[in-house]
Tab-separated table of C-alpha atoms in Angstrom:
chain	number	residue	atom	x	y	z
Q	1	UNK	CA	-22.877	-35.659	-29.417
Q	2	UNK	CA	-19.351	-37.101	-29.157
Q	3	UNK	CA	-17.877	-33.764	-30.219
Q	4	UNK	CA	-19.780	-31.915	-27.505
Q	5	UNK	CA	-18.525	-34.296	-24.803
Q	6	UNK	CA	-14.948	-33.964	-26.021
Q	7	UNK	CA	-15.287	-30.184	-26.099
Q	8	UNK	CA	-16.737	-30.132	-22.596
Q	9	UNK	CA	-13.867	-32.233	-21.271
Q	10	UNK	CA	-11.308	-29.964	-22.938
Q	11	UNK	CA	-13.011	-26.848	-21.627
Q	12	UNK	CA	-13.064	-28.291	-18.114
Q	13	UNK	CA	-9.340	-29.070	-18.350
Q	14	UNK	CA	-8.542	-25.514	-19.445
Q	15	UNK	CA	-10.625	-24.050	-16.636
Q	16	UNK	CA	-9.000	-26.340	-14.077
Q	17	UNK	CA	-5.530	-25.004	-14.849
Q	18	UNK	CA	-5.855	-21.339	-13.929
Q	19	UNK	CA	-2.708	-20.355	-15.782
Q	20	UNK	CA	0.530	-21.629	-17.333
Q	21	UNK	CA	2.288	-23.609	-14.595
Q	22	UNK	CA	4.624	-26.513	-15.255
Q	23	UNK	CA	5.336	-25.363	-18.777
Q	24	UNK	CA	6.128	-21.732	-18.038
Q	25	UNK	CA	9.042	-20.778	-15.753
Q	26	UNK	CA	8.018	-20.183	-12.152
Q	27	UNK	CA	7.875	-16.427	-11.645
Q	28	UNK	CA	7.316	-16.325	-7.907
Q	29	UNK	CA	9.929	-17.377	-5.402
Q	30	UNK	CA	9.266	-20.981	-4.404
Q	31	UNK	CA	9.901	-20.480	-0.724
Q	32	UNK	CA	8.061	-23.312	0.796
Q	33	UNK	CA	7.035	-26.775	-0.228
Q	34	UNK	CA	4.531	-28.323	2.150
Q	35	UNK	CA	5.507	-31.952	1.504
Q	36	UNK	CA	9.185	-31.409	2.547
Q	37	UNK	CA	10.611	-31.907	-0.924
Q	38	UNK	CA	14.074	-30.310	-1.403
Q	39	UNK	CA	13.692	-26.561	-1.332
Q	40	UNK	CA	15.061	-24.142	-3.832
Q	41	UNK	CA	14.830	-20.397	-3.539
Q	42	UNK	CA	15.790	-19.931	-7.177
Q	43	UNK	CA	13.049	-19.916	-9.783
Q	44	UNK	CA	13.959	-22.779	-12.059
Q	45	UNK	CA	13.035	-23.378	-15.646
Q	46	UNK	CA	13.983	-27.021	-15.661
Q	47	UNK	CA	12.840	-28.360	-12.277
Q	48	UNK	CA	9.334	-29.705	-12.445
Q	49	UNK	CA	7.083	-28.367	-9.716
Q	50	UNK	CA	6.483	-31.327	-7.351
Q	51	UNK	CA	2.903	-30.412	-6.618
Q	52	UNK	CA	1.725	-27.011	-7.722
Q	53	UNK	CA	-0.757	-26.613	-4.890
Q	54	UNK	CA	1.850	-27.225	-2.176
Q	55	UNK	CA	3.907	-24.053	-2.809
Q	56	UNK	CA	2.355	-21.181	-0.895
Q	57	UNK	CA	3.116	-17.514	-0.768
Q	58	UNK	CA	3.434	-15.541	2.470
Q	59	UNK	CA	0.858	-12.977	3.549
Q	60	UNK	CA	1.818	-9.422	2.732
Q	61	UNK	CA	1.969	-7.256	5.847
Q	62	UNK	CA	4.649	-4.776	4.763
Q	63	UNK	CA	2.686	-1.981	3.080
Q	64	UNK	CA	5.090	0.689	4.355
Q	65	UNK	CA	7.756	-0.823	2.093
Q	66	UNK	CA	5.492	-0.859	-0.951
Q	67	UNK	CA	1.878	-1.490	-1.894
Q	68	UNK	CA	0.274	-3.662	-4.566
Q	69	UNK	CA	-1.283	-1.902	-7.535
Q	70	UNK	CA	-4.996	-1.308	-7.122
Q	71	UNK	CA	-6.723	-3.051	-10.074
Q	72	UNK	CA	-8.364	0.266	-10.958
Q	73	UNK	CA	-4.900	1.804	-11.318
Q	74	UNK	CA	-3.601	-0.938	-13.607
Q	75	UNK	CA	-6.745	-0.636	-15.673
Q	76	UNK	CA	-6.116	3.087	-16.154
Q	77	UNK	CA	-2.460	2.522	-17.115
Q	78	UNK	CA	-2.766	-0.325	-19.604
Q	79	UNK	CA	-4.105	1.598	-22.617
Q	80	UNK	CA	-0.984	3.783	-22.388
Q	81	UNK	CA	1.228	0.733	-22.396
Q	82	UNK	CA	-0.504	-0.846	-25.366
Q	83	UNK	CA	-1.929	1.593	-27.891
Q	84	UNK	CA	-1.613	5.154	-26.615
Q	85	UNK	CA	2.171	5.184	-26.532
Q	86	UNK	CA	2.826	8.709	-27.775
Q	87	UNK	CA	5.292	11.097	-26.180
Q	88	UNK	CA	3.261	13.691	-24.275
Q	89	UNK	CA	5.647	16.413	-25.456
Q	90	UNK	CA	5.073	15.683	-29.143
Q	91	UNK	CA	3.022	18.644	-30.282
Q	92	UNK	CA	2.312	17.714	-33.867
Q	93	UNK	CA	0.144	14.597	-33.870
Q	94	UNK	CA	-2.692	12.805	-32.135
Q	95	UNK	CA	-0.380	10.346	-30.362
Q	96	UNK	CA	1.261	13.268	-28.583
Q	97	UNK	CA	-1.990	15.089	-27.921
Q	98	UNK	CA	-3.756	12.133	-26.355
Q	99	UNK	CA	-0.718	11.342	-24.220
Q	100	UNK	CA	-0.480	14.959	-23.108
Q	101	UNK	CA	-4.177	15.033	-22.249
Q	102	UNK	CA	-3.720	11.949	-20.074
Q	103	UNK	CA	-0.718	13.510	-18.347
Q	104	UNK	CA	-2.641	16.705	-17.574
Q	105	UNK	CA	-5.627	14.720	-16.343
Q	106	UNK	CA	-3.302	12.859	-13.977
Q	107	UNK	CA	-1.816	16.144	-12.804
Q	108	UNK	CA	-5.286	17.370	-11.918
Q	109	UNK	CA	-6.012	14.158	-10.003
Q	110	UNK	CA	-2.855	14.528	-7.903
Q	111	UNK	CA	-3.540	18.223	-7.265
Q	112	UNK	CA	-7.113	17.562	-6.249
Q	113	UNK	CA	-6.044	15.101	-3.570
Q	114	UNK	CA	-3.925	17.662	-1.740
Q	115	UNK	CA	-5.886	20.834	-2.434
Q	116	UNK	CA	-3.328	22.227	-4.874
Q	117	UNK	CA	-3.456	23.818	-8.312
Q	118	UNK	CA	-2.315	21.483	-11.130
Q	119	UNK	CA	0.357	24.014	-12.118
Q	120	UNK	CA	1.963	23.341	-8.752
Q	121	UNK	CA	2.526	19.622	-9.432
Q	122	UNK	CA	5.759	18.463	-11.057
Q	123	UNK	CA	6.129	14.763	-11.878
Q	124	UNK	CA	9.286	13.052	-10.701
Q	125	UNK	CA	10.635	9.535	-10.385
Q	126	UNK	CA	9.484	9.272	-6.792
Q	127	UNK	CA	9.462	10.880	-3.353
Q	128	UNK	CA	13.253	10.570	-3.031
Q	129	UNK	CA	13.836	12.704	-6.113
Q	130	UNK	CA	11.183	15.137	-4.852
Q	131	UNK	CA	12.960	15.366	-1.495
Q	132	UNK	CA	16.240	16.116	-3.235
Q	133	UNK	CA	14.674	18.872	-5.324
Q	134	UNK	CA	13.122	20.411	-2.211
Q	135	UNK	CA	16.359	20.394	-0.237
Q	136	UNK	CA	18.433	21.627	-3.167
Q	137	UNK	CA	16.000	24.509	-3.320
Q	138	UNK	CA	17.312	25.578	0.055
Q	139	UNK	CA	20.856	25.824	-1.294
Q	140	UNK	CA	19.686	27.862	-4.248
Q	141	UNK	CA	17.664	30.393	-2.309
Q	142	UNK	CA	19.639	30.688	0.893
Q	143	UNK	CA	19.610	34.142	2.406
Q	144	UNK	CA	19.997	35.276	6.002
Q	145	UNK	CA	16.304	35.168	6.644
Q	146	UNK	CA	15.320	31.979	4.826
Q	147	UNK	CA	15.711	28.377	5.750
Q	148	UNK	CA	13.776	25.174	5.280
Q	149	UNK	CA	11.902	22.969	7.670
Q	150	UNK	CA	11.466	19.444	6.426
Q	151	UNK	CA	9.261	17.003	8.285
Q	152	UNK	CA	7.734	13.640	7.435
Q	153	UNK	CA	3.949	13.753	7.577
Q	154	UNK	CA	3.582	10.148	8.694
Q	155	UNK	CA	6.652	8.197	9.774
Q	156	UNK	CA	7.250	4.973	7.898
Q	157	UNK	CA	8.708	3.022	10.839
Q	158	UNK	CA	6.338	3.780	13.687
Q	159	UNK	CA	3.409	5.514	12.013
Q	160	UNK	CA	3.511	8.696	14.047
Q	161	UNK	CA	1.614	11.669	12.557
Q	162	UNK	CA	3.381	14.990	12.864
Q	163	UNK	CA	1.385	18.150	13.686
Q	164	UNK	CA	1.718	19.459	10.154
Q	165	UNK	CA	-0.832	22.256	10.384
Q	166	UNK	CA	0.811	23.664	13.505
Q	167	UNK	CA	4.296	23.470	11.992
Q	168	UNK	CA	3.023	25.111	8.817
Q	169	UNK	CA	1.540	27.939	10.823
Q	170	UNK	CA	4.837	28.586	12.609
Q	171	UNK	CA	6.910	28.454	9.415
Q	172	UNK	CA	4.564	30.763	7.618
Q	173	UNK	CA	4.720	33.352	10.371
Q	174	UNK	CA	8.549	33.203	10.436
Q	175	UNK	CA	8.928	33.247	6.620
Q	176	UNK	CA	10.596	29.848	6.596
Q	177	UNK	CA	9.923	27.320	3.822
Q	178	UNK	CA	8.082	24.236	4.909
Q	179	UNK	CA	8.600	20.935	3.121
Q	180	UNK	CA	6.968	17.680	4.060
Q	181	UNK	CA	7.646	14.167	2.791
Q	182	UNK	CA	4.085	12.923	2.577
Q	183	UNK	CA	4.880	9.576	0.959
Q	184	UNK	CA	3.164	7.552	3.685
Q	185	UNK	CA	0.384	10.067	4.277
Q	186	UNK	CA	-0.986	11.087	0.872
Q	187	UNK	CA	-4.329	9.493	0.216
Q	188	UNK	CA	-4.484	8.043	3.708
Q	189	UNK	CA	-5.102	11.075	5.866
Q	190	UNK	CA	-6.656	14.337	4.659
Q	191	UNK	CA	-4.023	16.808	3.505
Q	192	UNK	CA	-4.557	20.328	2.258
Q	193	UNK	CA	-1.497	22.337	1.288
Q	194	UNK	CA	-3.302	25.610	1.893
Q	195	UNK	CA	-4.895	24.781	5.240
Q	196	UNK	CA	-1.589	23.369	6.451
Q	197	UNK	CA	0.576	26.093	4.888
Q	198	UNK	CA	2.825	23.627	3.116
Q	199	UNK	CA	5.267	25.048	0.568
Q	200	UNK	CA	6.755	21.815	-0.773
Q	201	UNK	CA	5.466	18.263	-0.619
Q	202	UNK	CA	6.904	14.964	-1.817
Q	203	UNK	CA	4.537	12.314	-3.133
Q	204	UNK	CA	5.307	8.673	-3.901
Q	205	UNK	CA	3.304	6.489	-6.259
Q	206	UNK	CA	4.087	3.075	-4.900
Q	207	UNK	CA	3.014	3.858	-1.336
Q	208	UNK	CA	-0.587	4.558	-2.396
Q	209	UNK	CA	-1.340	1.511	-4.564
Q	210	UNK	CA	0.168	3.151	-7.620
Q	211	UNK	CA	3.126	2.157	-9.769
Q	212	UNK	CA	6.766	2.192	-8.733
Q	213	UNK	CA	9.134	4.668	-10.355
Q	214	UNK	CA	6.895	7.708	-10.227
Q	215	UNK	CA	6.080	10.457	-7.794
Q	216	UNK	CA	5.517	14.153	-7.694
Q	217	UNK	CA	6.618	17.276	-5.955
Q	218	UNK	CA	4.172	19.985	-5.007
Q	219	UNK	CA	5.729	23.451	-5.281
Q	220	UNK	CA	3.688	26.399	-4.060
Q	221	UNK	CA	3.072	29.214	-6.543
Q	222	UNK	CA	1.547	31.774	-4.232
Q	223	UNK	CA	3.778	32.947	-2.634
Q	224	UNK	CA	6.251	31.659	-5.200
Q	225	UNK	CA	8.716	29.039	-4.024
Q	226	UNK	CA	11.831	29.042	-6.192
Q	227	UNK	CA	13.264	25.679	-7.054
Q	228	UNK	CA	16.446	24.744	-8.837
Q	229	UNK	CA	16.243	21.831	-11.244
Q	230	UNK	CA	18.175	18.702	-10.280
Q	231	UNK	CA	18.044	17.312	-13.756
Q	232	UNK	CA	18.526	19.519	-16.824
Q	233	UNK	CA	17.658	18.747	-20.420
Q	234	UNK	CA	14.721	19.560	-22.659
Q	235	UNK	CA	12.937	21.849	-20.212
Q	236	UNK	CA	9.918	19.631	-19.538
Q	237	UNK	CA	7.762	20.180	-16.418
Q	238	UNK	CA	8.238	23.955	-16.523
Q	239	UNK	CA	12.014	23.491	-16.598
Q	240	UNK	CA	11.967	22.047	-13.098
Q	241	UNK	CA	12.438	18.464	-14.127
Q	242	UNK	CA	13.607	17.685	-17.622
Q	243	UNK	CA	12.985	14.317	-19.178
Q	244	UNK	CA	10.043	12.799	-21.016
Q	245	UNK	CA	7.182	12.435	-18.580
Q	246	UNK	CA	6.331	8.700	-18.430
Q	247	UNK	CA	2.669	8.826	-19.359
Q	248	UNK	CA	1.715	5.296	-18.232
Q	249	UNK	CA	3.301	5.876	-14.827
Q	250	UNK	CA	1.802	9.294	-14.225
Q	251	UNK	CA	-1.603	8.034	-15.358
Q	252	UNK	CA	-1.180	5.350	-12.708
Q	253	UNK	CA	-0.205	7.919	-10.084
Q	254	UNK	CA	-3.209	10.063	-10.995
Q	255	UNK	CA	-5.576	7.108	-10.866
Q	256	UNK	CA	-4.123	6.050	-7.506
Q	257	UNK	CA	-4.709	9.546	-6.155
Q	258	UNK	CA	-8.275	9.633	-7.444
Q	259	UNK	CA	-9.078	6.228	-5.977
Q	260	UNK	CA	-7.441	7.275	-2.703
Q	261	UNK	CA	-9.560	10.396	-2.533
Q	262	UNK	CA	-12.731	8.358	-3.006
Q	263	UNK	CA	-11.710	5.574	-0.650
Q	264	UNK	CA	-9.917	7.512	2.084
Q	265	UNK	CA	-12.676	7.379	4.682
Q	266	UNK	CA	-13.644	3.774	3.971
Q	267	UNK	CA	-10.017	2.603	4.011
Q	268	UNK	CA	-9.302	4.477	7.222
Q	269	UNK	CA	-12.247	2.825	8.976
Q	270	UNK	CA	-11.232	-0.626	7.783
Q	271	UNK	CA	-7.551	-0.201	8.607
Q	272	UNK	CA	-8.328	1.237	12.053
Q	273	UNK	CA	-10.578	-1.720	12.787
Q	274	UNK	CA	-7.927	-4.245	11.786
Q	275	UNK	CA	-5.177	-2.354	13.594
Q	276	UNK	CA	-7.132	-2.384	16.815
Q	277	UNK	CA	-7.844	-6.087	16.364
Q	278	UNK	CA	-4.164	-6.876	15.859
Q	279	UNK	CA	-2.880	-4.739	18.721
Q	280	UNK	CA	-5.533	-5.826	21.234
Q	281	UNK	CA	-5.121	-9.517	20.505
Q	282	UNK	CA	-1.335	-9.377	20.810
Q	283	UNK	CA	-1.311	-7.185	23.915
Q	284	UNK	CA	-3.938	-9.330	25.624
Q	285	UNK	CA	-2.060	-12.554	24.951
Q	286	UNK	CA	1.532	-11.534	25.618
Q	287	UNK	CA	3.122	-9.591	28.451
Q	288	UNK	CA	5.989	-7.140	27.957
Q	289	UNK	CA	4.967	-5.830	24.535
Q	290	UNK	CA	5.500	-2.137	23.845
Q	291	UNK	CA	3.950	-0.169	21.030
Q	292	UNK	CA	6.444	2.344	19.682
Q	293	UNK	CA	5.161	5.777	18.796
Q	294	UNK	CA	2.653	8.206	20.247
Q	295	UNK	CA	-0.643	6.294	20.462
Q	296	UNK	CA	-2.724	9.437	19.957
Q	297	UNK	CA	-1.063	10.941	16.921
Q	298	UNK	CA	-0.703	7.763	15.015
Q	299	UNK	CA	-1.625	6.439	11.618
Q	300	UNK	CA	-3.317	3.076	12.340
Q	301	UNK	CA	-1.895	1.185	9.373
Q	302	UNK	CA	1.674	1.195	10.688
Q	303	UNK	CA	2.081	-0.692	13.947
Q	304	UNK	CA	5.542	-1.029	15.441
Q	305	UNK	CA	5.739	-3.360	18.418
Q	306	UNK	CA	8.707	-4.302	20.577
Q	307	UNK	CA	8.580	-7.766	22.132
Q	308	UNK	CA	10.891	-7.712	25.160
Q	309	UNK	CA	13.407	-10.529	25.509
Q	310	UNK	CA	12.956	-11.603	21.896
Q	311	UNK	CA	15.395	-10.711	19.156
Q	312	UNK	CA	13.578	-8.996	16.280
Q	313	UNK	CA	15.422	-10.822	13.499
Q	314	UNK	CA	14.739	-14.255	14.970
Q	315	UNK	CA	11.050	-13.422	15.281
Q	316	UNK	CA	10.989	-12.208	11.667
Q	317	UNK	CA	12.612	-15.441	10.516
Q	318	UNK	CA	10.189	-17.495	12.566
Q	319	UNK	CA	7.262	-15.680	10.947
Q	320	UNK	CA	8.326	-16.902	7.535
Q	321	UNK	CA	4.777	-17.157	6.256
Q	322	UNK	CA	4.167	-13.452	6.779
Q	323	UNK	CA	6.041	-10.703	4.944
Q	324	UNK	CA	7.103	-8.279	7.651
Q	325	UNK	CA	9.872	-5.878	8.475
Q	326	UNK	CA	11.587	-4.805	11.631
Q	327	UNK	CA	12.814	-1.460	12.860
Q	328	UNK	CA	15.963	-3.017	14.233
Q	329	UNK	CA	19.634	-2.980	13.328
Q	330	UNK	CA	20.075	-6.092	11.293
Q	331	UNK	CA	17.800	-5.032	8.467
Q	332	UNK	CA	19.946	-2.037	7.830
Q	333	UNK	CA	23.462	-3.099	6.980
Q	334	UNK	CA	24.913	-1.499	10.093
Q	335	UNK	CA	24.565	-2.658	13.655
Q	336	UNK	CA	22.964	0.574	14.764
Q	337	UNK	CA	19.400	0.224	16.005
Q	338	UNK	CA	16.715	2.196	14.218
Q	339	UNK	CA	17.423	5.925	14.570
Q	340	UNK	CA	13.706	6.531	14.896
Q	341	UNK	CA	13.352	4.215	17.865
Q	342	UNK	CA	16.457	5.654	19.420
Q	343	UNK	CA	15.142	9.176	18.944
Q	344	UNK	CA	11.936	8.407	20.810
Q	345	UNK	CA	14.006	7.089	23.703
Q	346	UNK	CA	13.522	3.356	23.229
Q	347	UNK	CA	15.939	1.223	25.222
Q	348	UNK	CA	18.493	-0.422	22.977
Q	349	UNK	CA	17.378	-3.927	23.836
Q	350	UNK	CA	13.783	-3.075	22.966
Q	351	UNK	CA	14.909	-1.416	19.744
Q	352	UNK	CA	16.385	-4.749	18.670
Q	353	UNK	CA	13.072	-6.457	19.380
Q	354	UNK	CA	10.805	-4.426	17.189
Q	355	UNK	CA	8.568	-5.611	14.363
Q	356	UNK	CA	6.544	-3.407	12.033
Q	357	UNK	CA	3.101	-4.648	10.970
Q	358	UNK	CA	1.631	-2.926	7.925
Q	359	UNK	CA	-2.121	-2.949	7.339
Q	360	UNK	CA	-3.512	-1.630	4.063
Q	361	UNK	CA	-6.564	-1.392	1.846
Q	362	UNK	CA	-6.394	-5.039	0.829
Q	363	UNK	CA	-5.543	-6.593	4.202
Q	364	UNK	CA	-8.154	-9.014	5.538
Q	365	UNK	CA	-9.289	-9.994	8.993
Q	366	UNK	CA	-8.110	-13.550	8.320
Q	367	UNK	CA	-4.606	-12.302	7.505
Q	368	UNK	CA	-4.499	-10.300	10.722
Q	369	UNK	CA	-5.733	-13.286	12.759
Q	370	UNK	CA	-3.179	-15.619	11.179
Q	371	UNK	CA	-0.355	-13.135	11.748
Q	372	UNK	CA	-1.390	-12.575	15.355
Q	373	UNK	CA	-1.632	-16.313	16.035
Q	374	UNK	CA	1.803	-17.043	14.581
Q	375	UNK	CA	3.339	-14.036	16.314
Q	376	UNK	CA	2.020	-15.048	19.735
Q	377	UNK	CA	3.136	-18.634	19.215
Q	378	UNK	CA	6.672	-17.725	18.178
Q	379	UNK	CA	7.182	-15.020	20.798
Q	380	UNK	CA	6.220	-17.531	23.468
Q	381	UNK	CA	8.525	-20.150	21.960
Q	382	UNK	CA	11.468	-17.764	21.657
Q	383	UNK	CA	10.951	-16.478	25.173
Q	384	UNK	CA	10.985	-20.056	26.487
Q	385	UNK	CA	14.446	-20.385	24.992
Q	386	UNK	CA	15.669	-17.071	26.332
Q	387	UNK	CA	17.863	-17.024	29.444
Q	388	UNK	CA	16.961	-13.360	29.937
Q	389	UNK	CA	13.295	-14.266	30.068
Q	390	UNK	CA	14.050	-17.011	32.580
Q	391	UNK	CA	15.837	-14.519	34.787
Q	392	UNK	CA	12.942	-12.087	34.567
Q	393	UNK	CA	10.508	-14.861	35.506
Q	394	UNK	CA	12.671	-15.554	38.548
Q	395	UNK	CA	12.220	-11.957	39.581
Q	396	UNK	CA	15.698	-10.731	38.708
Q	397	UNK	CA	15.926	-7.098	37.680
Q	398	UNK	CA	17.986	-7.175	34.487
Q	399	UNK	CA	19.126	-3.621	34.947
Q	400	UNK	CA	20.841	-4.564	38.185
Q	401	UNK	CA	23.005	-7.199	36.567
Q	402	UNK	CA	26.700	-6.480	36.211
Q	403	UNK	CA	27.669	-8.117	32.953
Q	404	UNK	CA	31.355	-9.035	32.790
Q	405	UNK	CA	33.507	-7.010	30.473
Q	406	UNK	CA	34.924	-8.613	27.363
H	1	UNK	CA	-34.302	4.764	-21.246
H	2	UNK	CA	-36.234	4.451	-18.019
H	3	UNK	CA	-34.450	5.092	-14.759
H	4	UNK	CA	-32.751	2.083	-13.156
H	5	UNK	CA	-35.240	-0.067	-11.328
H	6	UNK	CA	-34.609	-1.951	-8.151
H	7	UNK	CA	-34.358	-5.171	-10.156
H	8	UNK	CA	-31.673	-3.695	-12.413
H	9	UNK	CA	-29.644	-2.503	-9.447
H	10	UNK	CA	-29.860	-5.950	-7.873
H	11	UNK	CA	-28.809	-7.577	-11.145
H	12	UNK	CA	-25.815	-5.276	-11.298
H	13	UNK	CA	-24.964	-6.068	-7.676
H	14	UNK	CA	-25.109	-9.808	-8.305
H	15	UNK	CA	-23.112	-9.514	-11.519
H	16	UNK	CA	-20.374	-7.535	-9.772
H	17	UNK	CA	-20.126	-9.992	-6.899
H	18	UNK	CA	-20.134	-12.961	-9.247
H	19	UNK	CA	-17.356	-11.518	-11.362
H	20	UNK	CA	-15.287	-10.447	-8.356
H	21	UNK	CA	-15.180	-13.990	-7.008
H	22	UNK	CA	-13.081	-14.928	-10.041
H	23	UNK	CA	-10.105	-12.746	-9.082
H	24	UNK	CA	-7.256	-15.189	-8.665
H	25	UNK	CA	-5.402	-12.937	-6.208
H	26	UNK	CA	-6.744	-13.475	-2.694
H	27	UNK	CA	-6.349	-9.827	-1.669
H	28	UNK	CA	-8.087	-8.432	-4.763
H	29	UNK	CA	-10.864	-10.994	-4.506
H	30	UNK	CA	-11.631	-10.322	-0.847
H	31	UNK	CA	-11.415	-6.552	-1.260
H	32	UNK	CA	-13.727	-6.449	-4.268
H	33	UNK	CA	-16.416	-8.570	-2.610
H	34	UNK	CA	-16.243	-6.569	0.601
H	35	UNK	CA	-16.189	-3.188	-1.126
H	36	UNK	CA	-19.101	-3.981	-3.428
H	37	UNK	CA	-21.262	-5.212	-0.559
H	38	UNK	CA	-20.464	-2.170	1.568
H	39	UNK	CA	-20.953	0.304	-1.287
H	40	UNK	CA	-24.368	-1.031	-2.279
H	41	UNK	CA	-25.401	-1.212	1.360
H	42	UNK	CA	-24.266	2.366	1.979
H	43	UNK	CA	-26.284	3.689	-0.968
H	44	UNK	CA	-29.387	1.576	-0.517
H	45	UNK	CA	-31.525	4.463	0.724
H	46	UNK	CA	-30.698	6.909	-2.058
H	47	UNK	CA	-33.981	8.215	-3.500
H	48	UNK	CA	-32.992	10.839	-6.070
H	49	UNK	CA	-33.274	9.153	-9.513
H	50	UNK	CA	-30.473	11.263	-10.984
H	51	UNK	CA	-28.115	10.244	-8.212
H	52	UNK	CA	-29.188	6.624	-8.570
H	53	UNK	CA	-28.427	6.741	-12.283
H	54	UNK	CA	-25.002	8.260	-11.643
H	55	UNK	CA	-24.186	5.516	-9.151
H	56	UNK	CA	-25.461	2.836	-11.529
H	57	UNK	CA	-23.345	4.206	-14.370
H	58	UNK	CA	-20.257	4.217	-12.186
H	59	UNK	CA	-21.027	0.663	-11.076
H	60	UNK	CA	-21.327	-0.440	-14.694
H	61	UNK	CA	-17.914	1.055	-15.473
H	62	UNK	CA	-16.494	-0.626	-12.378
H	63	UNK	CA	-17.969	-3.940	-13.497
H	64	UNK	CA	-16.082	-3.619	-16.771
H	65	UNK	CA	-12.874	-2.841	-14.876
H	66	UNK	CA	-13.420	-5.933	-12.721
H	67	UNK	CA	-14.000	-8.092	-15.797
H	68	UNK	CA	-10.786	-6.952	-17.453
H	69	UNK	CA	-8.672	-7.156	-14.317
H	70	UNK	CA	-9.999	-10.582	-13.365
H	71	UNK	CA	-8.987	-11.818	-16.800
H	72	UNK	CA	-5.515	-10.283	-16.609
H	73	UNK	CA	-5.032	-11.661	-13.103
H	74	UNK	CA	-5.857	-15.135	-14.365
H	75	UNK	CA	-3.329	-14.840	-17.183
H	76	UNK	CA	-0.601	-13.974	-14.694
H	77	UNK	CA	-1.789	-15.985	-11.733
H	78	UNK	CA	0.673	-17.427	-9.262
H	79	UNK	CA	0.673	-19.626	-6.193
H	80	UNK	CA	-1.956	-19.245	-3.518
H	81	UNK	CA	-1.314	-17.600	-0.173
H	82	UNK	CA	-0.555	-19.638	2.917
H	83	UNK	CA	-4.014	-19.015	4.353
H	84	UNK	CA	-5.964	-19.922	1.237
H	85	UNK	CA	-5.718	-23.621	1.944
H	86	UNK	CA	-7.101	-23.250	5.402
H	87	UNK	CA	-10.147	-21.053	4.855
H	88	UNK	CA	-13.114	-21.479	2.538
H	89	UNK	CA	-12.562	-19.724	-0.800
H	90	UNK	CA	-15.980	-18.098	-0.382
H	91	UNK	CA	-14.547	-14.775	0.792
């Protein structure tokens, strides 16, 4: 009887501590302590956590930068990180064969998502490498009548969707190669390389809830698109990209593609609903907010808003409990405003006031509501402090002001 | 084995929801609960027994994935999100 009580108490204690805390080093960045204890941004082995529950992580609203792994993807990858560790190019034993089978299964999953043949998919380290291969291809095959058109399918700063099918049609009729960087579009909007007459496509794993460090390039076989290898070595991936294919990563990419294919419609509905909620609430509560990007040809999960008379960086810093990004100068190391915003004709002062909200598969209504509430609060507060805003309220036209030279 | 009965499907539904509520990551937890509810609701009028069995088999595999991933998430759990203190942990 005594033993059972002791056991029950011990079991309750284990359940109460959901994981190693004060003993193990803090992995996450301790950004905020609610009870105003001295803050440290450095994970410390020796400092004892003042009160575990009082350190809180920000909401993640920056899916254009990267996405979390879908649990289904991690589940597919783990066996290849634990027991099935063979090199997929080893031809002489079961470790190699099972790894190769997984790699080819992943290839089929990627191909299926974009309407391609598996032989047209080459695994790379990511969309950037794929882009480089595609553009290098131009240098290799350049002749008077060939060139390359390269267009992003969905822009990562403002979410605009390019008319890919129309561009593909034009390129095909003029015998010009058509490459698209589909990193932000794959698995989110329907893509078919044959319907859209795409010759080359770059795919990124970590934008579609897959692992970082892996991607793929789609290279059309019919009619054949010639590509020159960036990386030479053992001739893997049909000689187009030497190097041992990282089975766990490509399995993750394949699983991410398969999940995306199944969930595309459901995710799109959910993300559209949340995007409309976010935009409507902000626009209805604040004046002088501009949404950047064509509202009709727009992927809903990427919302770029400019808040006039508020500096983007100061708003980002004020929204410290939400992980966001801005399209403005200060995030890039130069002082130039975002080239995308400039290209669509945004005034420079508005370009410095832009914030990008990313909504993804795992975003909740509560996260959107919290973000909206904080955003409205801080925009109002920052505008109160802004002399420009005061002048506008007094009816002064800022464009008529002659600022003194200095 | 007889085709899945309504009771078995409901048991599976409850088991999946129950397990999903143990995800320590807020975003995984809320997604799983929402997705399971919507998926079962969407398929509630399926009549073809073969299709029902296929869906049930997939759900069983998904339940195993949830079990494993919940466990892994708990082993590597970290601090809660800023909004977890304010709202009920129900969703």
